[in-house]
Coordinates of N, CA and C in Angstrom, one line a residue:
Chain G
M418 N 35.7 90.8 56.1 CA 35.7 89.5 56.5 C 36.8 89.1 57.6
L419 N 37.1 88.4 58.2 CA 37.9 87.6 59.7 C 38.4 86.4 59.0
N420 N 39.7 87.1 59.0 CA 40.4 86.2 58.2 C 40.7 85.2 59.2
L421 N 40.5 83.8 59.4 CA 40.7 83.1 60.4 C 42.3 82.1 60.1
K422 N 42.5 82.3 59.2 CA 43.3 81.2 59.2 C 44.7 81.7 59.6
N423 N 44.9 82.7 59.0 CA 45.9 83.6 60.0 C 45.9 84.3 61.3
K424 N 44.8 83.9 62.3 CA 44.8 84.2 63.1 C 44.8 83.0 64.4
I425 N 45.8 82.7 65.2 CA 46.5 81.7 66.0 C 46.1 82.2 67.5
L426 N 45.3 81.4 68.2 CA 44.7 81.5 69.2 C 45.5 81.0 70.6
S427 N 45.6 81.9 71.6 CA 46.1 81.3 72.6 C 45.8 80.2 73.3
Y428 N 46.3 79.6 73.9 CA 46.0 77.8 74.4 C 44.7 78.6 75.5
R429 N 44.8 80.0 76.5 CA 44.0 80.1 77.1 C 42.5 81.0 76.6
Q430 N 42.7 81.2 75.5 CA 41.5 81.5 74.4 C 41.1 80.6 74.5
Y431 N 41.9 79.5 73.2 CA 41.2 78.2 73.2 C 40.6 77.6 74.5
Y432 N 40.9 77.3 75.1 CA 39.8 77.1 76.5 C 39.0 77.6 76.9
K433 N 39.1 78.9 77.2 CA 37.9 79.7 77.1 C 36.5 79.5 76.4
I434 N 37.3 79.2 75.1 CA 35.8 79.3 73.9 C 35.4 77.3 74.4
C435 N 36.1 77.0 74.7 CA 35.6 75.7 74.7 C 34.9 75.2 76.2
V436 N 34.9 76.0 77.3 CA 34.9 75.6 78.7 C 32.9 76.5 78.0
I437 N 32.7 77.6 78.0 CA 31.6 78.7 77.6 C 31.0 77.6 76.5
Y438 N 31.3 77.0 75.3 CA 30.4 76.6 74.4 C 29.8 75.6 74.6
S439 N 30.5 74.6 75.8 CA 30.6 73.2 76.3 C 29.4 73.5 77.4
I440 N 29.4 74.9 78.0 CA 28.7 74.8 79.0 C 26.7 75.1 78.6
I441 N 27.5 75.9 77.6 CA 25.7 76.4 76.5 C 24.9 75.0 76.4
N442 N 26.3 74.3 75.4 CA 25.5 73.3 75.2 C 24.6 72.0 76.5
A443 N 25.7 72.2 77.4 CA 24.9 71.4 78.4 C 23.8 72.0 79.1
F444 N 23.9 73.3 79.2 CA 22.6 73.9 79.1 C 21.3 73.5 78.2
L445 N 21.4 73.7 77.2 CA 20.8 73.4 76.2 C 20.2 71.8 76.1
W446 N 20.7 70.9 76.1 CA 20.2 69.7 76.6 C 19.8 69.3 77.8
A447 N 20.1 69.8 79.0 CA 19.0 70.3 80.5 C 18.2 70.5 79.7
F448 N 17.6 71.6 79.5 CA 16.4 72.4 79.1 C 15.9 71.8 77.9
W449 N 16.1 70.5 77.0 CA 15.2 69.6 76.5 C 14.8 68.4 77.2
G450 N 15.5 67.8 78.1 CA 15.0 67.2 78.9 C 14.3 67.6 80.0
I451 N 14.5 68.9 80.5 CA 13.4 69.0 81.6 C 12.0 69.8 80.7
A452 N 12.2 70.1 79.5 CA 11.0 70.2 78.5 C 10.6 69.0 78.3
E453 N 10.8 68.2 77.9 CA 10.3 66.8 77.2 C 9.7 66.0 78.5
L454 N 10.3 66.0 80.1 CA 10.0 65.1 80.7 C 8.8 65.8 81.2
F455 N 8.7 67.5 81.5 CA 8.0 68.0 82.9 C 6.9 68.6 82.1
I456 N 7.7 69.9 81.4 CA 6.7 70.6 80.5 C 5.9 70.2 79.6
M457 N 6.5 69.8 78.9 CA 5.5 69.3 77.9 C 5.1 67.4 78.0
K458 N 4.5 67.4 79.0 CA 4.8 65.5 79.3 C 3.6 65.2 78.5
D459 N 2.6 65.7 78.4 CA 1.2 65.6 78.1 C 0.5 66.2 76.9
N460 N 1.6 67.2 76.9 CA 0.7 67.3 75.1 C 2.1 67.9 74.6
K461 N 3.0 66.7 74.1 CA 3.9 66.5 73.7 C 3.5 66.5 71.6
S462 N 3.9 67.2 71.1 CA 3.4 66.8 69.6 C 4.5 66.8 68.9
L463 N 4.3 65.8 67.4 CA 5.1 65.5 66.5 C 6.4 66.8 66.3
L464 N 5.5 67.9 66.3 CA 6.2 69.1 66.0 C 7.1 70.2 66.4
F465 N 6.7 69.5 67.8 CA 8.3 70.0 68.6 C 9.1 68.9 68.8
T466 N 9.0 67.8 68.6 CA 9.5 66.5 68.7 C 10.5 66.9 68.0
I467 N 10.2 67.5 66.5 CA 11.0 67.7 65.1 C 11.9 69.0 65.4
I468 N 11.6 69.8 65.7 CA 12.1 71.0 65.9 C 12.7 70.8 67.3
T469 N 13.0 70.6 68.5 CA 14.1 70.4 69.2 C 15.4 69.1 68.6
Y470 N 14.6 68.0 68.2 CA 15.8 67.7 67.7 C 16.5 67.8 66.6
A471 N 15.6 68.4 65.9 CA 16.6 69.8 64.6 C 17.3 70.8 65.4
L472 N 16.8 71.3 66.5 CA 17.9 72.5 67.1 C 18.8 71.9 68.0
L473 N 19.2 70.8 68.1 CA 20.2 69.8 68.7 C 20.7 69.8 67.9
L474 N 20.8 68.8 66.9 CA 21.6 68.2 66.2 C 22.1 70.0 65.6
L475 N 21.4 71.2 65.6 CA 22.2 72.0 64.8 C 22.5 72.8 65.6
S476 N 22.9 72.3 67.1 CA 23.9 73.1 68.1 C 24.9 72.3 68.3
F477 N 25.0 70.7 68.0 CA 26.2 70.0 68.1 C 27.1 70.3 67.1
F478 N 26.3 70.5 65.6 CA 27.2 70.9 64.3 C 28.2 72.0 64.9
I479 N 27.4 73.4 65.0 CA 27.5 74.4 65.2 C 28.7 74.3 66.2
V480 N 28.8 74.1 67.5 CA 29.7 73.4 68.3 C 30.6 73.0 68.2
T481 N 30.3 71.5 67.7 CA 31.7 70.6 66.6 C 32.3 71.5 65.9
E482 N 31.7 72.4 65.5 CA 32.3 73.1 64.2 C 33.5 74.0 64.3
I483 N 33.1 74.5 66.2 CA 33.5 75.6 66.8 C 34.9 75.4 67.5
F484 N 34.6 74.3 67.8 CA 36.1 73.5 68.7 C 37.1 73.3 67.3
A485 N 36.4 72.7 66.4 CA 37.6 72.2 65.1 C 38.3 73.4 64.6
V486 N 37.7 74.5 64.4 CA 38.3 75.8 63.9 C 39.2 76.3 64.6
A487 N 38.3 76.5 66.5 CA 39.4 76.4 66.9 C 40.6 75.8 67.3
S488 N 40.8 74.8 67.2 CA 41.4 73.7 67.5 C 42.7 74.1 66.4
A489 N 42.0 74.2 65.2 CA 43.1 74.2 64.0 C 43.9 75.5 64.4
M490 N 43.3 76.5 64.7 CA 44.1 77.6 64.8 C 45.2 78.2 66.1
R491 N 45.4 77.1 66.7 CA 46.6 77.3 67.7 C 47.6 76.2 68.3
D492 N 48.7 76.0 68.4 CA 49.6 75.8 68.0 C 49.7 74.4 69.6
K493 N 49.8 73.3 69.1 CA 49.7 72.1 69.9 C 51.3 71.4 70.4
E494 N 52.2 71.8 69.8 CA 53.7 71.3 69.8 C 54.4 71.3 71.4
D495 N 54.0 73.3 71.9 CA 54.9 73.3 73.1 C 55.0 71.8 74.4
E496 N 56.2 72.4 75.1 CA 56.2 71.3 75.7 C 55.1 71.4 77.1
L497 N 55.3 72.6 77.5 CA 54.6 73.0 78.6 C 53.0 72.4 78.9
Y498 N 52.9 73.0 77.5 CA 50.9 72.4 77.1 C 50.8 71.0 77.4
K499 N 51.9 70.2 77.1 CA 51.8 68.6 77.0 C 51.8 68.4 78.2
E500 N 52.7 69.0 79.3 CA 52.9 68.7 80.6 C 51.2 69.1 81.4
N501 N 50.9 70.2 81.0 CA 49.5 70.9 81.6 C 48.3 69.8 81.7
V502 N 48.1 69.3 79.9 CA 47.3 68.2 79.7 C 47.8 66.9 80.6
A503 N 48.9 66.6 80.7 CA 49.2 65.5 81.6 C 48.2 65.7 83.2
K504 N 48.8 66.6 83.5 CA 48.5 66.8 85.1 C 47.1 67.1 84.7
T505 N 46.2 67.9 83.5 CA 44.5 67.4 83.6 C 44.2 66.1 83.6
N506 N 44.6 65.4 82.5 CA 44.1 63.7 83.0 C 44.0 63.3 84.5
S507 N 45.2 63.9 85.1 CA 45.3 62.8 86.2 C 44.0 63.6 87.1
S508 N 44.1 64.9 87.4 CA 42.9 65.6 88.1 C 41.6 65.1 87.6
F509 N 41.3 65.2 86.4 CA 40.1 64.9 85.9 C 39.4 63.3 86.4
L510 N 40.3 62.6 85.9 CA 40.5 61.2 86.4 C 39.7 61.3 88.3
W511 N 41.0 61.7 89.3 CA 40.3 62.1 90.3 C 38.8 63.2 90.5
F512 N 38.9 63.7 89.7 CA 37.6 64.5 89.9 C 36.1 63.6 89.6
L513 N 36.4 62.4 88.3 CA 35.2 61.6 88.0 C 35.2 60.2 89.2
L514 N 36.6 60.1 90.0 CA 36.4 59.3 91.2 C 35.4 59.6 92.1
F515 N 35.9 60.7 92.8 CA 35.5 61.7 93.6 C 33.4 62.2 93.2
T516 N 33.5 62.4 92.5 CA 32.2 62.7 91.9 C 31.8 61.4 92.0
G517 N 32.0 60.3 91.2 CA 31.2 59.3 91.3 C 31.0 58.1 92.6
F518 N 32.0 58.4 93.8 CA 32.0 58.4 94.9 C 31.1 59.2 95.9
A519 N 30.8 60.4 96.0 CA 29.7 61.4 96.3 C 28.4 61.0 95.8
V520 N 28.3 60.8 94.4 CA 26.9 60.6 94.5 C 26.3 59.2 94.8
F521 N 27.5 57.7 94.8 CA 26.7 56.7 95.5 C 26.5 56.7 96.6
I522 N 27.4 57.4 97.6 CA 27.2 57.8 99.5 C 25.7 58.7 99.3
A523 N 25.5 59.5 98.2 CA 24.2 60.4 98.3 C 23.2 60.1 97.9
V524 N 23.0 58.6 96.8 CA 21.8 58.0 96.5 C 21.8 57.2 97.7
N525 N 22.5 56.4 97.5 CA 22.7 55.5 99.5 C 21.5 56.4 100.4
V526 N 22.2 57.4 101.0 CA 21.6 58.1 102.6 C 20.5 58.4 102.0
I527 N 20.0 58.7 100.6 CA 18.4 59.3 100.4 C 17.7 58.0 100.3
R528 N 18.3 56.9 99.6 CA 17.1 55.8 99.8 C 16.9 55.2 100.9
N529 N 17.9 55.7 101.8 CA 18.2 54.9 103.6 C 16.8 55.5 104.2
I530 N 17.0 57.0 104.4 CA 16.3 58.1 104.8 C 14.6 58.3 104.1
S531 N 14.5 57.7 102.7 CA 13.6 57.8 102.0 C 12.0 56.5 102.7
D532 N 10.5 56.9 103.0 CA 10.0 56.0 103.3 C 9.8 54.8 102.0
T533 N 10.1 55.3 100.8 CA 9.5 54.3 99.9 C 10.8 53.2 100.1
N534 N 12.0 53.6 100.1 CA 13.1 52.9 100.2 C 13.8 52.5 99.1
T535 N 13.1 53.1 97.8 CA 13.4 53.0 96.9 C 14.0 54.3 95.9
I536 N 14.6 54.2 94.8 CA 14.4 55.5 94.0 C 14.7 55.2 92.1
T537 N 13.6 56.0 91.9 CA 13.6 55.8 90.2 C 14.6 57.2 89.7
L538 N 15.6 56.2 88.9 CA 16.2 57.3 88.2 C 16.0 57.0 86.5
T539 N 15.5 58.3 86.2 CA 15.3 58.7 84.9 C 16.5 58.9 84.2
F540 N 16.8 58.3 82.9 CA 18.1 57.8 82.0 C 17.0 59.0 80.6
H541 N 17.1 60.2 80.5 CA 16.9 60.8 79.1 C 18.1 61.1 78.9
E542 N 17.9 61.4 77.2 CA 19.3 61.7 76.6 C 19.5 62.9 76.6
G543 N 18.7 63.8 77.0 CA 18.9 65.1 77.2 C 19.8 65.3 78.2
F544 N 19.5 64.5 79.5 CA 20.5 65.1 80.7 C 21.7 64.2 80.5
I545 N 22.0 63.1 79.4 CA 22.8 62.4 78.9 C 23.9 63.1 77.9
G546 N 22.9 63.8 77.1 CA 23.8 64.9 76.8 C 24.5 66.0 77.3
S547 N 23.6 66.5 78.0 CA 23.8 67.2 78.9 C 24.8 67.1 79.8
L548 N 25.1 65.9 80.8 CA 25.8 65.4 81.1 C 27.5 64.9 80.4
I549 N 27.7 65.0 79.0 CA 28.7 64.6 78.4 C 29.4 66.2 77.9
Y550 N 28.4 67.2 77.9 CA 28.9 68.1 77.5 C 29.3 69.2 78.6
F551 N 28.9 69.0 80.7 CA 29.4 69.4 81.8 C 30.9 68.7 81.9
L552 N 31.0 67.5 81.3 CA 32.1 66.7 81.9 C 32.9 67.4 81.4
Y553 N 32.9 67.3 79.9 CA 33.6 68.2 78.5 C 34.0 69.7 79.1
A554 N 33.5 70.6 79.3 CA 33.3 71.3 80.3 C 34.4 71.3 81.4
V555 N 34.2 70.8 82.3 CA 35.0 70.5 83.3 C 36.5 70.1 83.0
Y556 N 36.3 69.5 81.9 CA 37.4 69.0 81.6 C 38.5 70.2 81.1
N557 N 38.0 70.7 79.8 CA 38.7 71.9 79.8 C 39.0 73.3 80.8
G558 N 37.9 72.8 81.7 CA 38.3 74.1 82.8 C 39.5 74.0 83.5
I559 N 39.5 72.9 83.7 CA 40.8 71.8 84.7 C 41.9 72.3 83.6
V560 N 42.2 72.3 82.5 CA 43.4 73.0 81.5 C 43.6 74.4 81.5
L561 N 42.5 74.7 81.5 CA 42.7 76.6 81.3 C 42.7 76.8 83.2
H562 N 42.7 75.8 84.0 CA 42.9 76.7 84.9 C 44.6 76.2 85.4
Y563 N 45.3 75.4 84.3 CA 46.5 75.5 84.8 C 47.9 76.6 84.1
E564 N 46.7 76.5 82.4 CA 46.9 77.3 81.3 C 47.4 78.6 82.4
N565 N 46.3 79.1 83.1 CA 46.3 80.3 83.9 C 47.2 80.4 85.0
C566 N 47.6 79.3 85.7 CA 49.2 78.9 86.6 C 50.4 79.7 85.5
T567 N 50.3 78.7 84.6 CA 51.6 79.2 83.7 C 51.7 80.1 82.8
A568 N 50.6 80.9 83.3 CA 50.2 82.7 82.4 C 51.7 82.9 82.4
E569 N 51.9 84.1 81.3 CA 52.7 85.4 81.2 C 52.9 86.1 82.8
E570 N 54.1 86.0 83.2 CA 54.1 86.8 84.4 C 55.2 87.4 84.2
D571 N 55.9 87.5 83.1 CA 57.5 88.3 83.6 C 57.9 89.1 82.1
N572 N 58.5 89.6 82.0 CA 59.2 90.7 81.3 C 60.1 90.0 80.8
D573 N 60.5 91.2 79.9 CA 62.2 90.1 78.6 C 63.6 90.8 79.4
A574 N 63.3 91.5 80.6 CA 64.2 92.3 81.1 C 65.3 91.1 81.3
Chain L
M1141 N 68.4 66.8 96.9 CA 68.0 66.5 95.9 C 68.4 67.5 95.0
P1142 N 69.7 67.3 94.4 CA 69.9 68.7 93.7 C 68.9 70.2 92.5
E1143 N 68.9 70.6 92.5 CA 68.1 71.2 91.5 C 68.4 71.9 90.6
L1144 N 67.8 71.7 89.1 CA 68.3 71.9 87.9 C 68.2 73.5 87.7
T1145 N 69.1 73.9 87.6 CA 69.3 75.9 86.9 C 69.6 76.1 86.0
T1146 N 69.8 77.0 85.5 CA 70.0 77.7 84.1 C 70.5 78.7 84.3
K1147 N 71.3 78.9 82.7 CA 72.3 80.2 82.9 C 71.7 80.9 82.0
L1148 N 70.1 80.5 81.4 CA 69.5 80.7 80.1 C 69.6 82.5 80.0
K1149 N 69.2 83.0 81.0 CA 68.8 84.9 81.0 C 70.0 84.8 80.4
E1150 N 71.1 84.4 81.1 CA 72.2 85.1 80.5 C 73.0 85.5 79.6
Y1151 N 72.3 83.9 78.9 CA 73.1 83.4 77.2 C 71.8 84.5 76.3
R1152 N 70.5 84.5 77.0 CA 69.8 85.6 76.1 C 70.2 87.0 75.7
A1153 N 70.6 87.1 77.4 CA 71.1 88.4 77.3 C 72.3 89.4 76.6
K1154 N 73.5 88.2 76.3 CA 74.5 88.0 75.7 C 74.4 88.5 73.9
L1155 N 73.0 87.6 73.9 CA 72.5 87.9 71.9 C 71.4 88.9 71.7
D1156 N 71.0 90.0 72.9 CA 70.0 90.8 73.4 C 69.0 90.0 72.4
M1157 N 68.4 89.1 73.2 CA 67.3 88.7 72.5 C 65.6 87.8 73.5
K1158 N 65.0 88.4 72.9 CA 63.9 88.4 73.8 C 63.3 87.0 74.1
Q1159 N 62.5 86.9 74.9 CA 62.2 85.7 75.2 C 61.2 85.2 74.1
G1160 N 60.6 85.7 73.6 CA 59.2 85.2 72.3 C 60.5 84.6 71.1
E1161 N 61.7 85.5 70.9 CA 62.3 85.2 69.9 C 63.0 84.0 70.1
L1162 N 63.6 83.7 71.0 CA 64.0 82.1 71.6 C 63.0 81.1 71.8
A1163 N 61.6 81.7 72.3 CA 60.9 80.7 71.9 C 60.1 80.4 70.7
E1164 N 60.1 81.5 69.7 CA 60.0 81.2 68.4 C 60.7 80.2 67.6
K1165 N 62.6 80.2 67.9 CA 63.0 79.7 67.3 C 63.3 78.3 67.7
V1166 N 62.9 78.3 68.9 CA 63.1 76.7 69.3 C 61.9 75.9 69.3
G1167 N 60.4 76.6 69.2 CA 58.9 76.1 68.8 C 58.2 75.8 70.2
V1168 N 58.7 76.4 70.9 CA 57.4 76.6 71.9 C 57.0 78.0 71.9
R1169 N 56.4 78.3 73.3 CA 55.6 79.4 73.5 C 56.6 80.3 74.8
R1170 N 56.1 81.5 74.4 CA 57.1 82.2 75.9 C 56.8 82.0 76.9
E1171 N 55.8 81.6 77.2 CA 55.6 81.5 78.8 C 56.9 79.9 79.2
T1172 N 56.6 79.4 78.2 CA 57.7 78.1 78.6 C 59.2 78.3 78.7
I1173 N 59.3 79.8 78.0 CA 61.0 80.0 78.4 C 60.7 80.6 79.4
I1174 N 59.5 81.5 79.7 CA 59.4 82.1 81.1 C 59.6 81.1 82.6
R1175 N 59.0 80.2 82.3 CA 59.1 78.9 83.5 C 60.4 78.2 83.5
L1176 N 61.3 78.6 82.1 CA 62.3 77.6 82.1 C 63.4 78.8 82.9
E1177 N 63.7 79.4 82.5 CA 64.5 80.5 83.7 C 64.0 81.0 84.8
K1178 N 63.0 80.7 84.6 CA 62.6 80.5 86.8 C 62.9 79.5 87.2
G1179 N 63.5 78.5 86.5 CA 63.9 77.1 87.2 C 62.4 76.3 87.7
Q1180 N 61.3 77.0 87.0 CA 60.3 75.9 87.3 C 59.5 74.7 86.4
Y1181 N 60.5 74.8 85.1 CA 60.1 74.0 84.7 C 61.6 73.1 83.9
N1182 N 61.4 71.8 83.8 CA 62.2 71.0 83.1 C 62.4 71.0 82.1
P1183 N 63.4 71.0 81.2 CA 63.1 70.4 79.5 C 63.5 70.0 78.9
S1184 N 62.8 69.2 77.8 CA 62.9 68.0 77.1 C 63.9 67.5 76.7
L1185 N 64.9 66.7 76.4 CA 66.6 66.6 76.0 C 66.3 67.8 74.4
K1186 N 65.5 67.2 74.0 CA 65.6 68.0 72.6 C 65.1 69.6 72.6
L1187 N 64.2 69.9 73.6 CA 64.7 71.2 73.8 C 65.7 72.1 74.3
A1188 N 65.8 71.4 75.1 CA 67.3 71.4 75.9 C 68.9 71.5 74.9
M1189 N 69.2 70.6 74.1 CA 69.7 70.5 72.8 C 69.6 71.4 71.9
D1190 N 68.3 71.7 71.3 CA 68.0 73.0 70.7 C 68.4 74.4 70.8
I1191 N 68.1 74.6 72.5 CA 68.0 75.8 72.9 C 69.5 76.3 73.1
A1192 N 70.9 75.5 73.6 CA 71.6 74.9 73.1 C 72.7 75.5 71.9
K1193 N 71.9 74.7 71.3 CA 72.3 75.0 69.6 C 72.2 76.6 69.3
I1194 N 71.2 77.2 69.4 CA 70.7 78.2 69.1 C 71.6 79.2 69.9
F1195 N 72.6 78.7 71.2 CA 73.3 79.8 71.6 C 74.9 79.0 71.3
G1196 N 75.1 78.5 70.3 CA 76.6 77.9 70.2 C 77.4 77.4 71.2
T1197 N 76.5 76.5 71.9 CA 77.2 75.8 73.3 C 76.4 74.3 73.8
T1198 N 76.8 74.0 74.6 CA 76.8 72.4 75.2 C 75.3 73.0 76.1
V1199 N 74.4 71.8 75.9 CA 73.5 71.6 77.0 C 73.9 71.9 78.7
E1200 N 75.0 71.1 79.3 CA 75.4 71.1 80.4 C 76.7 73.0 81.0
E1201 N 76.2 73.3 79.8 CA 77.1 74.9 80.1 C 75.7 76.2 80.0
I1202 N 74.7 75.3 79.4 CA 72.9 76.7 79.8 C 72.4 75.6 81.1
F1203 N 72.1 74.3 81.5 CA 71.7 73.4 82.5 C 72.2 73.0 83.3
F1204 N 72.6 73.0 84.7 CA 73.5 72.1 85.1 C 72.7 72.3 86.7
F1205 N 73.2 71.5 87.7 CA 72.6 71.7 89.2 C 73.3 72.0 89.7
E1206 N 72.3 73.0 91.2 CA 73.0 73.8 91.9 C 74.0 73.5 92.5
D1207 N 74.1 72.5 93.0 CA 75.4 72.0 93.9 C 77.1 71.5 93.2
E1208 N 76.9 71.9 91.5 CA 77.6 71.5 91.3 C 79.1 72.6 91.1

């Protein structure tokens, strides 16, 4: 049996796990949103709703547990890591600001060129869940990028 | 502006100590020691003092400004 307690994850391994599972979960939630809104729109049964909710809840607990186990298996005291996290926080804020601005411009452009002059936005919990996991994947991806920049590149000479 | 330079590599070589060993002793990872030796990272006061203690010297002996 795999002994997880004695295994130590490198920073890069940990962030790769976070990115991969966040993206998987983001797709899962997005798929559920699409299925509910478009594919199963007219013939949605109670069974379908129960199964999808159960699956999403299960995926949430599994992914949260994976993150918790992986987090417990790594060292969080390194100075360079703290510097990388500080850089990531700054980059992530810029990403949010830039994305928000881009969405605002895009929505306004579409609204102005469309015939109806109005846009209907549907907020479905599947898309909101997907967005949260996607943003989490982006955050971890940025840390992973900085970690790759500080990767081992020298020997003990 | 003067750059912070280090003699860390020389001190480590004197004791025949690997980067990984030093990293473990001061509680950081090897990448941090690599970046320190290359002058790409400024250590915290605690890390600088821990390193100086390992080599039995002062912080100023290991880390100093280029123009000094």
